[in-house]
CSV table of C-alpha atoms and ligand atoms in Angstrom, one decimal:
chain,number,residue,atom,x,y,z
A,6,MET,CA,136.6,182.5,112.7
A,7,PRO,CA,135.2,179.4,114.5
A,8,ASP,CA,133.2,181.7,116.7
A,9,GLY,CA,131.4,183.2,113.7
A,10,ARG,CA,133.1,186.4,113.2
A,11,GLU,CA,133.2,187.4,109.6
A,12,ILE,CA,135.3,189.5,107.4
A,13,ALA,CA,135.3,190.0,103.7
A,14,VAL,CA,138.7,189.7,102.0
A,15,ARG,CA,139.9,189.8,98.4
A,16,SER,CA,140.1,186.4,96.7
A,17,ASP,CA,143.9,186.6,96.3
A,18,ASP,CA,144.3,187.4,100.0
A,19,VAL,CA,142.4,184.2,101.1
A,20,PRO,CA,145.6,182.0,101.7
A,21,ARG,CA,147.1,184.8,103.8
A,22,TRP,CA,144.0,185.0,106.1
A,23,GLN,CA,143.8,181.3,106.3
A,24,ASP,CA,147.4,181.2,107.6
A,25,LYS,CA,146.2,183.5,110.4
A,26,GLY,CA,143.5,181.0,111.4
A,27,TRP,CA,140.5,182.3,109.4
A,28,LEU,CA,138.2,179.7,107.9
A,29,GLN,CA,135.7,179.4,105.1
A,30,TRP,CA,132.0,179.3,105.8
A,31,ASP,CA,131.4,175.5,105.8
A,32,GLN,CA,134.4,175.0,108.1
A,33,VAL,CA,132.7,177.2,110.6
A,34,TYR,CA,129.1,176.2,110.2
A,35,THR,CA,127.3,173.0,109.8
A,36,VAL,CA,123.7,171.8,109.4
A,37,ILE,CA,122.1,169.8,112.3
A,38,TYR,CA,118.9,167.9,112.5
A,39,ASN,CA,116.5,166.9,115.2
A,40,SER,CA,114.4,163.8,115.5
A,41,GLN,CA,111.4,165.6,114.0
A,42,GLY,CA,113.3,166.4,110.8
A,43,GLU,CA,113.9,170.1,111.5
A,44,ASN,CA,117.3,171.5,110.6
A,45,ARG,CA,119.3,174.6,111.3
A,46,GLU,CA,122.8,176.0,110.6
A,47,VAL,CA,125.0,176.3,113.7
A,48,LEU,CA,128.6,177.0,114.6
A,49,ARG,CA,130.7,173.9,114.7
A,50,ILE,CA,132.2,174.9,118.0
A,51,ASP,CA,128.7,174.7,119.5
A,52,LEU,CA,128.0,171.2,118.2
A,53,ASP,CA,128.5,169.4,121.5
A,54,LEU,CA,126.0,171.8,123.0
A,55,TRP,CA,123.4,171.0,120.4
A,56,ARG,CA,124.1,167.3,120.6
A,57,GLY,CA,123.4,167.5,124.3
A,58,GLN,CA,120.0,168.8,123.3
A,59,GLY,CA,119.2,165.9,120.9
A,60,TRP,CA,120.5,167.4,117.6
A,61,SER,CA,123.0,165.9,115.3
A,62,ASP,CA,124.9,166.9,112.2
A,63,ASN,CA,124.6,163.2,111.1
A,64,ILE,CA,121.1,162.9,109.5
A,65,ALA,CA,121.2,159.1,110.0
A,66,ASP,CA,121.3,159.5,113.8
A,67,MET,CA,117.8,161.1,113.6
A,68,GLN,CA,116.2,158.6,111.2
A,69,THR,CA,115.3,154.9,111.4
A,70,THR,CA,115.0,152.6,108.4
A,71,LEU,CA,111.6,150.8,108.4
A,72,PHE,CA,110.4,148.0,106.2
A,73,ALA,CA,107.1,147.7,104.4
A,74,ASP,CA,105.2,144.5,103.7
A,75,ASP,CA,106.0,144.8,100.0
A,76,GLY,CA,109.8,144.9,100.7
A,77,SER,CA,110.2,148.6,100.2
A,78,ARG,CA,112.0,150.6,102.9
A,79,ALA,CA,111.7,154.1,104.2
A,80,ALA,CA,113.9,156.4,106.4
A,81,VAL,CA,111.6,157.8,109.0
A,82,TRP,CA,112.4,160.6,111.5
A,83,ASN,CA,112.8,159.0,114.9
A,84,ASP,CA,109.8,160.9,116.4
A,85,TYR,CA,107.5,159.4,113.8
A,86,VAL,CA,108.7,155.7,114.1
A,87,GLU,CA,105.9,154.8,116.6
A,88,ASP,CA,103.2,156.1,114.2
A,89,SER,CA,104.8,154.4,111.2
A,90,LEU,CA,104.9,151.1,113.1
A,91,ALA,CA,101.3,151.5,114.0
A,92,GLY,CA,100.6,152.2,110.3
A,93,GLY,CA,102.0,148.8,109.3
A,94,LEU,CA,105.8,149.3,108.8
A,95,HIS,CA,108.3,147.1,110.6
A,96,LEU,CA,111.5,147.7,112.5
A,97,THR,CA,113.2,144.7,110.9
A,98,GLU,CA,113.2,143.1,107.5
A,99,ALA,CA,112.3,139.8,109.1
A,100,GLU,CA,109.0,141.2,110.4
A,101,ALA,CA,108.1,142.3,106.8
A,102,GLN,CA,108.6,138.7,105.7
A,103,THR,CA,106.8,135.4,106.2
A,104,LEU,CA,108.3,131.9,106.0
A,105,LEU,CA,106.1,129.6,103.8
A,106,TYR,CA,106.3,125.9,103.1
A,107,GLY,CA,105.9,124.2,99.7
A,108,ALA,CA,104.0,121.0,99.2
A,109,ASP,CA,107.4,119.2,99.0
A,110,GLY,CA,108.7,120.8,102.2
A,111,THR,CA,110.8,123.5,100.6
A,112,GLU,CA,110.9,126.6,102.7
A,113,MET,CA,110.5,130.1,101.1
A,114,THR,CA,110.7,133.5,102.6
A,115,VAL,CA,108.4,136.0,100.9
A,116,TRP,CA,107.3,139.6,101.6
A,117,ASN,CA,104.1,139.7,103.7
A,118,ALA,CA,102.3,141.4,100.8
A,119,GLU,CA,103.0,138.3,98.6
A,120,VAL,CA,101.7,135.7,101.0
A,121,GLU,CA,98.1,135.5,99.7
A,122,ALA,CA,99.4,135.0,96.1
A,123,TYR,CA,101.7,132.2,97.2
A,124,LEU,CA,99.0,130.5,99.3
A,125,THR,CA,96.9,130.1,96.2
A,126,GLN,CA,99.9,128.5,94.4
A,127,GLY,CA,100.2,125.6,96.8
A,128,PHE,CA,102.3,127.1,99.6
A,129,TYR,CA,101.3,126.8,103.2
A,130,ARG,CA,101.8,128.8,106.3
A,131,THR,CA,102.9,125.9,108.5
A,132,PRO,CA,104.8,122.6,107.9
A,133,GLU,CA,101.7,120.9,109.4
A,134,GLU,CA,99.5,122.3,106.6
A,135,ALA,CA,102.0,121.2,104.0
A,136,HIS,CA,101.7,117.7,105.3
A,137,THR,CA,98.8,115.3,104.8
A,138,VAL,CA,97.9,112.0,106.6
A,139,ILE,CA,97.5,109.0,104.4
A,140,TYR,CA,96.4,105.5,105.2
A,141,SER,CA,97.6,102.1,103.8
A,142,PRO,CA,94.9,99.6,102.8
A,143,ASP,CA,95.5,97.8,106.1
A,144,GLY,CA,95.1,100.9,108.1
A,145,ALA,CA,98.7,102.0,108.7
A,146,GLU,CA,98.9,105.8,109.1
A,147,MET,CA,101.7,108.0,107.7
A,148,THR,CA,102.3,111.7,107.6
A,149,VAL,CA,104.0,112.8,104.3
A,150,TRP,CA,104.5,116.1,102.4
A,151,ARG,CA,101.5,116.7,100.2
A,152,ALA,CA,103.8,116.4,97.1
A,153,GLU,CA,104.8,112.9,98.2
A,154,ALA,CA,101.2,111.7,98.7
A,155,GLU,CA,100.5,111.2,95.0
A,156,ALA,CA,103.0,108.4,94.7
A,157,TYR,CA,101.5,106.6,97.7
A,158,LEU,CA,97.9,107.1,96.5
A,159,ALA,CA,98.8,105.5,93.2
A,160,GLN,CA,100.0,102.5,95.3
A,161,GLY,CA,96.6,102.1,96.9
A,162,TRP,CA,97.1,104.3,99.9
A,163,SER,CA,94.1,106.6,100.8
A,164,GLU,CA,93.5,110.0,102.2
A,165,THR,CA,90.7,108.6,104.2
A,166,PRO,CA,91.2,105.9,106.9
A,167,PRO,CA,89.9,102.5,105.8
A,168,ALA,CA,86.7,101.4,107.4
A,169,ARG,CA,87.7,99.7,110.7
A,170,SER,CA,86.7,96.1,110.4
A,171,THR,CA,84.1,95.3,113.0
A,172,ALA,CA,84.2,91.7,111.8
A,173,ASP,CA,84.9,89.0,114.3
A,174,PRO,CA,87.8,87.0,112.7
A,175,ASN,CA,86.6,83.9,114.6
A,176,ARG,CA,83.1,83.8,112.9
A,177,PRO,CA,82.4,82.9,109.3
A,178,MET,CA,82.3,85.8,106.8
A,179,VAL,CA,81.9,86.4,103.1
A,180,ALA,CA,82.5,89.3,100.8
A,181,LEU,CA,79.7,90.1,98.3
A,182,THR,CA,81.1,91.9,95.3
A,183,PHE,CA,79.3,93.8,92.5
A,184,ASP,CA,80.9,94.5,89.2
A,185,ASP,CA,80.3,96.7,86.2
A,186,GLY,CA,78.3,99.4,88.0
A,187,PRO,CA,77.2,101.8,89.3
A,188,GLY,CA,73.8,101.4,87.5
A,189,PRO,CA,70.1,101.7,87.9
A,190,TYR,CA,69.8,98.7,90.4
A,191,THR,CA,72.6,99.9,92.6
A,192,ASP,CA,70.2,101.8,94.9
A,193,LYS,CA,68.0,98.8,95.4
A,194,ILE,CA,71.0,96.7,96.4
A,195,LEU,CA,72.2,99.4,98.8
A,196,ASN,CA,68.8,99.7,100.4
A,197,CYS,CA,68.9,96.0,101.2
A,198,LEU,CA,72.5,96.1,102.5
A,199,GLU,CA,71.7,99.1,104.7
A,200,LYS,CA,68.5,97.4,106.0
A,201,TYR,CA,70.6,94.4,107.3
A,202,GLY,CA,73.7,96.4,108.3
A,203,ALA,CA,75.6,94.4,105.7
A,204,LYS,CA,78.7,95.6,103.8
A,205,ALA,CA,79.8,94.8,100.2
A,206,THR,CA,82.3,95.8,97.7
A,207,PHE,CA,81.4,97.6,94.4
A,208,TYR,CA,83.9,97.2,91.6
A,209,VAL,CA,83.0,100.2,89.5
A,210,VAL,CA,83.8,101.1,85.9
A,211,GLY,CA,85.3,104.6,85.4
A,212,ASN,CA,83.3,105.8,82.5
A,213,ARG,CA,80.0,105.1,84.3
A,214,LEU,CA,80.8,107.3,87.3
A,215,GLY,CA,79.6,110.6,85.8
A,216,THR,CA,76.1,109.2,84.9
A,217,TYR,CA,75.8,107.3,88.2
A,218,SER,CA,77.7,109.7,90.5
A,219,LYS,CA,74.8,109.7,93.0
A,220,GLN,CA,74.9,105.9,93.4
A,221,LEU,CA,78.7,106.0,93.7
A,222,LYS,CA,78.5,108.6,96.4
A,223,ARG,CA,75.9,106.6,98.3
A,224,GLU,CA,78.2,103.6,98.2
A,225,ALA,CA,80.9,105.7,99.8
A,226,GLU,CA,78.5,107.2,102.4
A,227,THR,CA,77.0,103.9,103.4
A,228,GLY,CA,80.5,102.5,104.2
A,229,MET,CA,80.7,100.1,101.2
A,230,GLU,CA,84.1,99.5,99.7
A,231,ILE,CA,84.6,100.9,96.2
A,232,GLY,CA,87.1,99.1,94.1
A,233,CYS,CA,88.4,99.5,90.6
A,234,HIS,CA,87.0,97.6,87.6
A,235,SER,CA,89.0,99.6,85.0
A,236,TRP,CA,88.0,102.7,83.1
A,237,SER,CA,86.0,101.1,80.3
A,238,HIS,CA,85.9,97.4,81.0
A,239,THR,CA,89.1,96.8,79.0
A,240,GLN,CA,90.7,93.4,79.3
A,241,LEU,CA,93.8,94.6,81.1
A,242,THR,CA,96.1,91.9,79.6
A,243,THR,CA,95.6,93.4,76.2
A,244,LEU,CA,97.5,96.4,77.4
A,245,ASN,CA,101.1,96.7,78.5
A,246,ALA,CA,101.7,96.9,82.2
A,247,SER,CA,102.1,100.7,82.4
A,248,ALA,CA,99.0,101.3,80.2
A,249,ALA,CA,97.0,99.0,82.5
A,250,ALA,CA,98.3,100.8,85.6
A,251,ASN,CA,97.3,104.2,84.0
A,252,ASP,CA,93.8,102.8,83.2
A,253,ILE,CA,93.4,101.8,86.9
A,254,LYS,CA,94.8,105.1,88.1
A,255,ARG,CA,92.4,107.1,85.9
A,256,THR,CA,89.5,105.2,87.3
A,257,ASN,CA,90.7,105.6,90.9
A,258,ASP,CA,91.3,109.4,90.3
A,259,ARG,CA,87.7,109.8,89.2
A,260,VAL,CA,86.4,107.9,92.2
A,261,ASN,CA,88.5,110.0,94.5
A,262,GLU,CA,87.3,113.2,92.8
A,263,LEU,CA,83.7,112.2,93.4
A,264,THR,CA,83.9,110.6,96.8
A,265,GLY,CA,87.2,111.5,98.5
A,266,ILE,CA,87.9,107.8,98.7
A,267,ARG,CA,90.6,106.1,96.7
A,268,PRO,CA,89.9,102.5,95.7
A,269,ALA,CA,92.4,100.1,97.3
A,270,THR,CA,91.7,96.9,95.4
A,271,VAL,CA,91.2,96.0,91.7
A,272,ARG,CA,88.9,93.5,90.1
A,273,PRO,CA,90.3,93.0,86.6
A,274,PRO,CA,87.6,92.7,83.9
A,275,TYR,CA,87.1,89.0,82.8
A,276,GLY,CA,89.4,88.1,85.7
A,277,SER,CA,92.2,88.6,83.3
A,278,HIS,CA,95.5,89.7,84.9
A,279,ASN,CA,99.3,88.9,85.1
A,280,ALA,CA,102.1,89.6,87.5
A,281,ALA,CA,103.5,92.6,85.5
A,282,ILE,CA,100.1,94.3,85.6
A,283,ARG,CA,99.5,93.6,89.3
A,284,SER,CA,102.9,94.9,90.2
A,285,ALA,CA,102.6,98.1,88.0
A,286,ALA,CA,99.1,98.7,89.5
A,287,GLY,CA,100.5,98.3,93.0
A,288,ALA,CA,97.2,97.0,94.5
A,289,PRO,CA,95.7,93.7,95.5
A,290,PHE,CA,93.8,92.0,92.7
A,291,ILE,CA,90.5,90.5,93.8
A,292,LEU,CA,89.0,87.5,91.9
A,293,TRP,CA,86.2,85.3,93.2
A,294,SER,CA,85.5,81.9,94.6
A,295,VAL,CA,81.8,81.8,93.8
A,296,ASP,CA,80.7,82.8,90.3
A,297,THR,CA,76.9,83.3,90.3
A,298,LEU,CA,76.8,83.8,86.5
A,299,ASP,CA,74.0,86.3,87.2
A,300,TRP,CA,75.0,88.2,84.1
A,301,LYS,CA,74.2,85.1,82.0
A,302,THR,CA,71.1,83.7,83.7
A,303,ARG,CA,69.4,87.0,84.7
A,304,ASN,CA,67.4,84.9,87.0
A,305,ALA,CA,67.0,85.6,90.7
A,306,ASP,CA,66.5,82.0,91.8
A,307,SER,CA,69.5,80.8,89.9
A,308,THR,CA,71.7,83.6,91.4
A,309,TYR,CA,70.3,82.8,94.9
A,310,ASN,CA,71.0,79.1,94.5
A,311,ALA,CA,74.5,79.7,93.1
A,312,VAL,CA,75.4,81.4,96.4
A,313,MET,CA,73.4,79.5,99.0
A,314,ASN,CA,74.4,76.0,97.6
A,315,SER,CA,78.1,76.5,97.8
A,316,VAL,CA,78.9,79.4,100.2
A,317,LYS,CA,81.8,78.8,102.6
A,318,ASP,CA,83.7,80.9,105.1
A,319,GLY,CA,86.1,83.3,103.3
A,320,ASP,CA,84.3,83.2,99.9
A,321,ILE,CA,84.4,86.2,97.5
A,322,ILE,CA,81.1,86.1,95.7
A,323,LEU,CA,80.8,87.6,92.2
A,324,MET,CA,77.7,89.5,91.1
A,325,HIS,CA,76.8,92.5,88.9
A,326,ASP,CA,74.7,95.4,90.1
A,327,ILE,CA,73.5,96.3,86.6
A,328,HIS,CA,70.9,93.5,86.4
A,329,SER,CA,67.4,93.7,87.9
A,330,ALA,CA,67.4,90.0,88.7
A,331,THR,CA,70.6,90.4,90.7
A,332,ALA,CA,69.0,93.1,92.9
A,333,ASP,CA,66.0,90.8,93.5
A,334,ALA,CA,68.4,87.9,94.4
A,335,VAL,CA,70.3,90.1,96.8
A,336,GLU,CA,67.1,90.8,98.8
A,337,ARG,CA,67.0,87.1,99.5
A,338,ILE,CA,70.7,86.3,99.7
A,339,VAL,CA,71.6,88.9,102.3
A,340,PRO,CA,69.1,87.8,105.0
A,341,ALA,CA,69.8,84.1,104.2
A,342,LEU,CA,73.5,84.5,104.7
A,343,ILE,CA,73.0,86.3,107.9
A,344,GLU,CA,70.6,83.6,109.0
A,345,ARG,CA,73.4,81.0,108.4
A,346,GLY,CA,75.7,83.0,110.6
A,347,PHE,CA,77.9,84.7,108.0
A,348,GLN,CA,79.2,88.2,108.5
A,349,LEU,CA,78.8,90.3,105.3
A,350,VAL,CA,82.0,92.3,105.0
A,351,THR,CA,83.9,94.2,102.4
A,352,VAL,CA,86.9,92.6,100.7
A,353,SER,CA,89.4,94.8,102.5
A,354,GLU,CA,87.7,94.1,105.9
A,355,MET,CA,87.9,90.4,105.3
A,356,GLY,CA,91.6,90.8,104.3
A,357,SER,CA,92.2,92.8,107.4
A,358,ALA,CA,90.4,90.4,109.7
A,359,ARG,CA,91.9,87.3,108.2
A,360,LYS,CA,95.3,88.3,106.9
A,361,GLY,CA,96.2,91.5,108.7
A,362,GLY,CA,95.7,93.3,105.3
A,363,LEU,CA,95.9,92.4,101.6
A,364,THR,CA,99.2,92.6,99.8
A,365,ALA,CA,99.7,94.9,96.8
A,366,GLY,CA,100.6,92.9,93.6
A,367,SER,CA,99.0,89.7,95.0
A,368,ALA,CA,95.8,88.1,93.6
A,369,TYR,CA,93.1,86.7,95.9
A,370,SER,CA,90.1,84.5,94.9
A,371,SER,CA,89.1,83.9,98.5
A,372,ILE,CA,90.3,84.9,101.9
A,373,ARG,CA,90.1,81.8,104.0
A,374,PRO,CA,90.7,81.6,107.8
B,424,NI,NI1,83.0,93.1,84.5
């Protein structure tokens, strides 16, 4: 009976007793649980009594599902939930997960335990970290997803802000440029430029950067402009436009790898260029208005005179930092130009002071007021 009274009957008498209100065992008894995971068998008619004391015949009432950092879940007796939470389990699935951001801005929810692995694969904890700030050659600043930055960098943008021009646009200025380096005389030229607080632009050749990485880094650290003079001094017009652009990119990548700076301007070897190549390279091409012929004369007097006899405001002066005589000439040219009232600036500084920036795809042989 529901109150627990028992009688033993013959199997074939069962229906008859049931008609009189007798029940089988599991209709009379049930198993109940408490929040510590204990269980006992009690009479169903006493269930409400037990419920009032915190027991239940539904095991799920006494358990809570918790979530682990690896995505697994566990049913924990209610009394042990606090301890389990303290031990690193979570009440909700969301707490066991972290939202990460890809370099292209995609969002991904991963289990907490997977976060470290994703961080090493180019994911970020915050949208801010998945962004980077890049700068156009004329100093415009833009925040883009890291994945988008590459395309801009190939167009002459940089991850470092361009040197702010301190040039006074109303005073005469010239840009000294040095091609074909870095080389053994680069340091001597840098010593002189530093001594007079002068700036210059170095158009470097990619395949020399490993050997002369110290000189390259010093150019960057002393605030000189580093420009691209191709990977191996190839005449770019012998290549198709995309091969020429790749040659320039390869050089710029190497400079960037070594200095964190990305060249913003190109000096084409032999001054040889065309519109298709300029446009594919997506950078201003810088020629010259004063050719010192220093590579030919290898004579300091001759180089000095080539500059001082013709120099005008806005000139771009071509020299090469791989000749000893050029380094000697520079030691006289720099103070003489300053004495004549010229500001010695980088090509991009002159472009920014005089034109509000240089235009990608255009060619410049001087930057006049
Ligand atoms: Ni050259």
